[in-house]
């Protein structure tokens, strides 16, 4: 290929959508842990239950705060009354667990039989006295992490729309704030307030483990930016206030519905930034937020350089190597951009769904990274076709394939290094602090195979007879 | 609606997929929404398959809801036919797609016009049958299809094999220890001088199915999979079916005697009594174990058993009849076949429990406080919570129940494996108990203290709060590293910020 033919802008393709991913109902696995006073009720069939039971492994045994409302033949044929059935189940949940919110997860089946969950919820909510949030996280419309997006979009409607009056504010409704002010006296808090620049309230959205929430909050604090709240908070009762004109910023690339809801319904202003994944992403994310508030960021150069220096022992393992994303969790663009910065060539970025507006800054940054690092732009494939992708993998022979578990073992058996993509969803990958964890994951197959490389055990399937 | 978060048997399409993918060169296409192909993950992870699982999805999405999926399904079938040249494509509906009530039978007929391979629609009702019943039905369906096809073409072989021979029916992918059991059964047949005519579905080609009538008899080792096929073959060709599960010493002998009876009736002249005697007394260690002092110590100990019909029934008999253990209750989640279970075990346990509700099982375990549990992974976790050891004897199972080493449950080697499993469960329980009475292995007070014990540094409340969020098993290490970092840099107080700065510095 000559240089002249190298594309200069990202090229987007769309395939058949025949790919493997997790069902979006899997978001209950991390959301029930994040929102401590919630209960998730998945209204679906045995198939949904079987998926959750197997996908969540050992979590299932820990008396999780989620359950299936398993639909039976009588529910499908409307011999049973949806409202009465849901009421019976929700009353049982209230009795056994007394949650602050019940989240109904609508599934493919409730879509097809057109069960009016949004209509039933307010009525039942009034009757049993527990808020019921409805999220349609089904496989007809969404993939994997988009499940969280549907839940957070629904929760955005439940955020209080008025800041409590000054007196009450001292009580600090918000968990992060509480943590940061832990045990300090009022005067100290007031003094600390002065550490912040005067800027309009900022609310971040996206579910992250608490340590990562603290890290990102502290990172912004260094710039004098105060995080007024997170969607979601640790408890449903602590959802952040969202007034018209508040600023919001996303921390994950799959939250486009939530972003849309915050803008259109809650009249918030969206800060469109790359996502804080990798030191480059984190820096760009902070810079963008600073620029919106007219703050000159301080110390970011050194901070980023210092993080990169700490990553060098990992980066040297992957520099100059190629990577292929089959695509299943929407983190692909951010990860590809970070890996390009690490010196890798990205051959293909498969992605279930591409919101070019919500991801605009991230896409621009990917393009820029490729140009600056002097590597070709990846092929972007929306709704990929796994069969075709496997053929391309055979042709391209990438050094690493980031893929779902359905393909990982078969590819390994054919001598192709793989990293299981779902781990990126559950590992802590955000902010400066966790950049190393991403590379720990990415390099693991390479490090393992370095250890085994002299054994001659690369290909462990018999050559297929060519007909 | 039913409130549930755990199920013992999966949805129907899982059974169909297990049977279809067990065959060689058979491809299954699921008519399902995105994300329902979790079967591929399970097969790839649990049984560590090296090959791509031959299952694809014809995705049901919004467009399908609007326009129907005829084109898509037909295209997907013909595409797969051209790409991989399977002998057979099985179209599998799922619970979601079955509500759409599309005429899948018609799509299959249309696709068949173009496809070179055969195309079948799995005939299972997702709201009435579970994984196990569906698997049984699908196997029957495929066998029947190929027998009839051969008959129509006049390719059905005449007569039986010259020497006594057997079809082993019901070995499948993701089945509990199925591949080890299969090896053991083949070995047993070789010892008995019986040829293995066919093993289905695992590893079989659909082209071999027309030879099934040549066997002298069918052996169905598991109650859950293969009986429909065996009774079909019995009705069509008069092939006798042996459905005695050769699990445990007594049942293995019973199975072998039945084989003897069945083949002698067809003109063989065999006597297996010496073989049974030799194996029972000297080769298998299980009979000797029953006499040994070890087993004497188990006499009258309380156990409970829960699982699928095959394994729960066999284990109950082994525990009670062969080891003198007191089985307080035995249960199964195969509700649809409860009568068989009751009849099998009622003389070997005090109470029979038939349920699909794991909560009820948990309560029943807590109520009787047995010394050991034999159940599924769910019971293992109940055991953990109650501090009662558990041997896993049936699906649902995790990856550790797909051992690489040879661990059959059937046949004479199976009796050895089961003996180990049972004995190890009980002794571990005993050891635990002794530890508790005497207060642990090492009761001397610890003299030297770890580095973290004497700290000159103070943790601020937010620092401590962050530290406490770190998982317990690494917390000590993080604490030490952070304190070392703080000491090196001359920090007095350790706040959350210092903690994370330390994390970045050491790159942990």
PDB file of N, CA, C and O in Angstrom, chain B residues 442-484:
ATOM      1  N   UNK B 442      -2.593 -24.296  65.211  1.00  0.00           N
ATOM      2  CA  UNK B 442      -1.461 -23.691  65.884  1.00  0.00           C
ATOM      3  C   UNK B 442      -2.000 -22.685  66.877  1.00  0.00           C
ATOM      4  O   UNK B 442      -2.374 -21.577  66.533  1.00  0.00           O
ATOM      5  N   UNK B 443      -2.048 -23.102  68.126  1.00  0.00           N
ATOM      6  CA  UNK B 443      -2.716 -22.255  69.108  1.00  0.00           C
ATOM      7  C   UNK B 443      -1.748 -21.391  69.892  1.00  0.00           C
ATOM      8  O   UNK B 443      -2.138 -20.613  70.731  1.00  0.00           O
ATOM      9  N   UNK B 444      -0.451 -21.559  69.602  1.00  0.00           N
ATOM     10  CA  UNK B 444       0.520 -20.708  70.302  1.00  0.00           C
ATOM     11  C   UNK B 444       0.392 -19.258  69.849  1.00  0.00           C
ATOM     12  O   UNK B 444       0.134 -18.992  68.686  1.00  0.00           O
ATOM     13  N   UNK B 445       0.614 -18.344  70.771  1.00  0.00           N
ATOM     14  CA  UNK B 445       0.458 -16.930  70.421  1.00  0.00           C
ATOM     15  C   UNK B 445       1.570 -16.485  69.475  1.00  0.00           C
ATOM     16  O   UNK B 445       2.712 -16.919  69.585  1.00  0.00           O
ATOM     17  N   UNK B 446       1.226 -15.615  68.537  1.00  0.00           N
ATOM     18  CA  UNK B 446       2.211 -15.146  67.582  1.00  0.00           C
ATOM     19  C   UNK B 446       3.120 -14.128  68.260  1.00  0.00           C
ATOM     20  O   UNK B 446       2.647 -13.222  68.948  1.00  0.00           O
ATOM     21  N   UNK B 447       4.444 -14.313  68.094  1.00  0.00           N
ATOM     22  CA  UNK B 447       5.371 -13.414  68.787  1.00  0.00           C
ATOM     23  C   UNK B 447       5.807 -12.259  67.890  1.00  0.00           C
ATOM     24  O   UNK B 447       5.671 -11.098  68.239  1.00  0.00           O
ATOM     25  N   UNK B 448       6.327 -12.601  66.681  1.00  0.00           N
ATOM     26  CA  UNK B 448       6.773 -11.521  65.801  1.00  0.00           C
ATOM     27  C   UNK B 448       5.585 -10.894  65.098  1.00  0.00           C
ATOM     28  O   UNK B 448       4.670 -11.575  64.661  1.00  0.00           O
ATOM     29  N   UNK B 449       5.629  -9.605  64.997  1.00  0.00           N
ATOM     30  CA  UNK B 449       4.515  -8.916  64.338  1.00  0.00           C
ATOM     31  C   UNK B 449       4.931  -8.446  62.966  1.00  0.00           C
ATOM     32  O   UNK B 449       6.118  -8.218  62.713  1.00  0.00           O
ATOM     33  N   UNK B 450       3.969  -8.306  62.116  1.00  0.00           N
ATOM     34  CA  UNK B 450       4.236  -7.848  60.757  1.00  0.00           C
ATOM     35  C   UNK B 450       4.676  -6.390  60.747  1.00  0.00           C
ATOM     36  O   UNK B 450       4.515  -5.668  61.730  1.00  0.00           O
ATOM     37  N   UNK B 451       5.247  -5.956  59.640  1.00  0.00           N
ATOM     38  CA  UNK B 451       5.734  -4.591  59.496  1.00  0.00           C
ATOM     39  C   UNK B 451       4.628  -3.587  59.775  1.00  0.00           C
ATOM     40  O   UNK B 451       4.833  -2.565  60.424  1.00  0.00           O
ATOM     41  N   UNK B 452       3.445  -3.909  59.295  1.00  0.00           N
ATOM     42  CA  UNK B 452       2.368  -2.918  59.360  1.00  0.00           C
ATOM     43  C   UNK B 452       1.879  -2.691  60.788  1.00  0.00           C
ATOM     44  O   UNK B 452       1.176  -1.748  61.060  1.00  0.00           O
ATOM     45  N   UNK B 453       2.267  -3.589  61.692  1.00  0.00           N
ATOM     46  CA  UNK B 453       1.717  -3.488  63.042  1.00  0.00           C
ATOM     47  C   UNK B 453       2.237  -2.262  63.793  1.00  0.00           C
ATOM     48  O   UNK B 453       1.514  -1.640  64.549  1.00  0.00           O
ATOM     49  N   UNK B 454       3.499  -1.914  63.582  1.00  0.00           N
ATOM     50  CA  UNK B 454       4.021  -0.762  64.323  1.00  0.00           C
ATOM     51  C   UNK B 454       4.250   0.398  63.359  1.00  0.00           C
ATOM     52  O   UNK B 454       5.275   0.500  62.717  1.00  0.00           O
ATOM     53  N   UNK B 455       3.274   1.238  63.292  1.00  0.00           N
ATOM     54  CA  UNK B 455       3.359   2.311  62.331  1.00  0.00           C
ATOM     55  C   UNK B 455       3.497   3.644  63.022  1.00  0.00           C
ATOM     56  O   UNK B 455       2.818   3.934  64.003  1.00  0.00           O
ATOM     57  N   UNK B 456       4.435   4.457  62.509  1.00  0.00           N
ATOM     58  CA  UNK B 456       4.622   5.780  63.072  1.00  0.00           C
ATOM     59  C   UNK B 456       3.750   6.799  62.357  1.00  0.00           C
ATOM     60  O   UNK B 456       3.801   7.980  62.618  1.00  0.00           O
ATOM     61  N   UNK B 457       2.988   6.311  61.399  1.00  0.00           N
ATOM     62  CA  UNK B 457       2.218   7.221  60.564  1.00  0.00           C
ATOM     63  C   UNK B 457       0.763   7.189  60.968  1.00  0.00           C
ATOM     64  O   UNK B 457       0.264   6.178  61.460  1.00  0.00           O
ATOM     65  N   UNK B 458       0.087   8.289  60.721  1.00  0.00           N
ATOM     66  CA  UNK B 458      -1.341   8.254  61.031  1.00  0.00           C
ATOM     67  C   UNK B 458      -2.144   8.366  59.746  1.00  0.00           C
ATOM     68  O   UNK B 458      -1.724   9.014  58.789  1.00  0.00           O
ATOM     69  N   UNK B 459      -3.227   7.672  59.755  1.00  0.00           N
ATOM     70  CA  UNK B 459      -4.118   7.673  58.592  1.00  0.00           C
ATOM     71  C   UNK B 459      -5.249   8.652  58.852  1.00  0.00           C
ATOM     72  O   UNK B 459      -5.879   8.602  59.901  1.00  0.00           O
ATOM     73  N   UNK B 460      -5.510   9.507  57.885  1.00  0.00           N
ATOM     74  CA  UNK B 460      -6.665  10.388  58.037  1.00  0.00           C
ATOM     75  C   UNK B 460      -7.909   9.568  57.791  1.00  0.00           C
ATOM     76  O   UNK B 460      -7.842   8.451  57.280  1.00  0.00           O
ATOM     77  N   UNK B 461      -9.045  10.138  58.144  1.00  0.00           N
ATOM     78  CA  UNK B 461     -10.280   9.358  58.018  1.00  0.00           C
ATOM     79  C   UNK B 461     -10.592   9.010  56.575  1.00  0.00           C
ATOM     80  O   UNK B 461     -11.010   7.904  56.261  1.00  0.00           O
ATOM     81  N   UNK B 462     -10.332   9.979  55.672  1.00  0.00           N
ATOM     82  CA  UNK B 462     -10.651   9.657  54.275  1.00  0.00           C
ATOM     83  C   UNK B 462      -9.666   8.638  53.730  1.00  0.00           C
ATOM     84  O   UNK B 462     -10.027   7.767  52.957  1.00  0.00           O
ATOM     85  N   UNK B 463      -8.419   8.724  54.184  1.00  0.00           N
ATOM     86  CA  UNK B 463      -7.427   7.738  53.771  1.00  0.00           C
ATOM     87  C   UNK B 463      -7.828   6.353  54.221  1.00  0.00           C
ATOM     88  O   UNK B 463      -7.798   5.387  53.456  1.00  0.00           O
ATOM     89  N   UNK B 464      -8.246   6.282  55.473  1.00  0.00           N
ATOM     90  CA  UNK B 464      -8.662   5.005  56.041  1.00  0.00           C
ATOM     91  C   UNK B 464      -9.895   4.456  55.327  1.00  0.00           C
ATOM     92  O   UNK B 464     -10.005   3.260  55.045  1.00  0.00           O
ATOM     93  N   UNK B 465     -10.804   5.388  54.993  1.00  0.00           N
ATOM     94  CA  UNK B 465     -12.032   4.965  54.306  1.00  0.00           C
ATOM     95  C   UNK B 465     -11.683   4.362  52.963  1.00  0.00           C
ATOM     96  O   UNK B 465     -12.228   3.334  52.561  1.00  0.00           O
ATOM     97  N   UNK B 466     -10.737   4.985  52.264  1.00  0.00           N
ATOM     98  CA  UNK B 466     -10.326   4.456  50.967  1.00  0.00           C
ATOM     99  C   UNK B 466      -9.642   3.107  51.125  1.00  0.00           C
ATOM    100  O   UNK B 466      -9.861   2.179  50.372  1.00  0.00           O
ATOM    101  N   UNK B 467      -8.791   3.037  52.154  1.00  0.00           N
ATOM    102  CA  UNK B 467      -8.060   1.793  52.399  1.00  0.00           C
ATOM    103  C   UNK B 467      -9.031   0.644  52.628  1.00  0.00           C
ATOM    104  O   UNK B 467      -8.834  -0.472  52.148  1.00  0.00           O
ATOM    105  N   UNK B 468     -10.107   0.947  53.345  1.00  0.00           N
ATOM    106  CA  UNK B 468     -11.060  -0.105  53.660  1.00  0.00           C
ATOM    107  C   UNK B 468     -11.858  -0.576  52.454  1.00  0.00           C
ATOM    108  O   UNK B 468     -12.501  -1.603  52.487  1.00  0.00           O
ATOM    109  N   UNK B 469     -11.806   0.216  51.362  1.00  0.00           N
ATOM    110  CA  UNK B 469     -12.512  -0.214  50.145  1.00  0.00           C
ATOM    111  C   UNK B 469     -11.689  -1.224  49.367  1.00  0.00           C
ATOM    112  O   UNK B 469     -12.192  -1.884  48.479  1.00  0.00           O
ATOM    113  N   UNK B 470     -10.406  -1.291  49.694  1.00  0.00           N
ATOM    114  CA  UNK B 470      -9.540  -2.219  48.979  1.00  0.00           C
ATOM    115  C   UNK B 470      -9.815  -3.636  49.479  1.00  0.00           C
ATOM    116  O   UNK B 470      -9.949  -3.839  50.686  1.00  0.00           O
ATOM    117  N   UNK B 471      -9.959  -4.568  48.549  1.00  0.00           N
ATOM    118  CA  UNK B 471     -10.299  -5.932  48.951  1.00  0.00           C
ATOM    119  C   UNK B 471      -9.354  -6.464  50.028  1.00  0.00           C
ATOM    120  O   UNK B 471      -8.140  -6.201  49.979  1.00  0.00           O
ATOM    121  N   UNK B 472      -9.908  -7.174  50.981  1.00  0.00           N
ATOM    122  CA  UNK B 472      -9.164  -7.628  52.156  1.00  0.00           C
ATOM    123  C   UNK B 472      -7.857  -8.330  51.857  1.00  0.00           C
ATOM    124  O   UNK B 472      -6.854  -8.080  52.532  1.00  0.00           O
ATOM    125  N   UNK B 473      -7.852  -9.180  50.821  1.00  0.00           N
ATOM    126  CA  UNK B 473      -6.670 -10.004  50.614  1.00  0.00           C
ATOM    127  C   UNK B 473      -5.441  -9.220  50.143  1.00  0.00           C
ATOM    128  O   UNK B 473      -4.328  -9.707  50.234  1.00  0.00           O
ATOM    129  N   UNK B 474      -5.626  -8.004  49.633  1.00  0.00           N
ATOM    130  CA  UNK B 474      -4.458  -7.200  49.253  1.00  0.00           C
ATOM    131  C   UNK B 474      -4.287  -5.972  50.147  1.00  0.00           C
ATOM    132  O   UNK B 474      -3.339  -5.220  49.990  1.00  0.00           O
ATOM    133  N   UNK B 475      -5.225  -5.793  51.073  1.00  0.00           N
ATOM    134  CA  UNK B 475      -5.219  -4.558  51.852  1.00  0.00           C
ATOM    135  C   UNK B 475      -3.917  -4.378  52.635  1.00  0.00           C
ATOM    136  O   UNK B 475      -3.329  -3.296  52.663  1.00  0.00           O
ATOM    137  N   UNK B 476      -3.431  -5.462  53.220  1.00  0.00           N
ATOM    138  CA  UNK B 476      -2.211  -5.390  54.009  1.00  0.00           C
ATOM    139  C   UNK B 476      -1.043  -4.907  53.168  1.00  0.00           C
ATOM    140  O   UNK B 476      -0.277  -4.029  53.575  1.00  0.00           O
ATOM    141  N   UNK B 477      -0.974  -5.462  51.961  1.00  0.00           N
ATOM    142  CA  UNK B 477       0.121  -5.105  51.067  1.00  0.00           C
ATOM    143  C   UNK B 477       0.022  -3.631  50.672  1.00  0.00           C
ATOM    144  O   UNK B 477       1.019  -2.900  50.703  1.00  0.00           O
ATOM    145  N   UNK B 478      -1.196  -3.194  50.345  1.00  0.00           N
ATOM    146  CA  UNK B 478      -1.390  -1.796  49.963  1.00  0.00           C
ATOM    147  C   UNK B 478      -1.022  -0.880  51.115  1.00  0.00           C
ATOM    148  O   UNK B 478      -0.359   0.134  50.942  1.00  0.00           O
ATOM    149  N   UNK B 479      -1.427  -1.283  52.309  1.00  0.00           N
ATOM    150  CA  UNK B 479      -1.159  -0.459  53.486  1.00  0.00           C
ATOM    151  C   UNK B 479       0.349  -0.310  53.689  1.00  0.00           C
ATOM    152  O   UNK B 479       0.866   0.792  53.861  1.00  0.00           O
ATOM    153  N   UNK B 480       1.056  -1.430  53.624  1.00  0.00           N
ATOM    154  CA  UNK B 480       2.510  -1.388  53.814  1.00  0.00           C
ATOM    155  C   UNK B 480       3.171  -0.515  52.749  1.00  0.00           C
ATOM    156  O   UNK B 480       4.012   0.322  53.060  1.00  0.00           O
ATOM    157  N   UNK B 481       2.762  -0.738  51.482  1.00  0.00           N
ATOM    158  CA  UNK B 481       3.364   0.029  50.394  1.00  0.00           C
ATOM    159  C   UNK B 481       3.115   1.522  50.542  1.00  0.00           C
ATOM    160  O   UNK B 481       4.000   2.347  50.318  1.00  0.00           O
ATOM    161  N   UNK B 482       1.903   1.857  50.955  1.00  0.00           N
ATOM    162  CA  UNK B 482       1.554   3.266  51.101  1.00  0.00           C
ATOM    163  C   UNK B 482       2.370   3.900  52.217  1.00  0.00           C
ATOM    164  O   UNK B 482       2.879   5.015  52.101  1.00  0.00           O
ATOM    165  N   UNK B 483       2.502   3.160  53.313  1.00  0.00           N
ATOM    166  CA  UNK B 483       3.248   3.708  54.448  1.00  0.00           C
ATOM    167  C   UNK B 483       4.726   3.876  54.103  1.00  0.00           C
ATOM    168  O   UNK B 483       5.351   4.851  54.499  1.00  0.00           O
ATOM    169  N   UNK B 484       5.246   2.934  53.342  1.00  0.00           N
ATOM    170  CA  UNK B 484       6.638   3.034  52.923  1.00  0.00           C
ATOM    171  C   UNK B 484       6.798   4.281  52.051  1.00  0.00           C
ATOM    172  O   UNK B 484       7.722   5.080  52.246  1.00  0.00           O
TER     173      UNK B 484
END
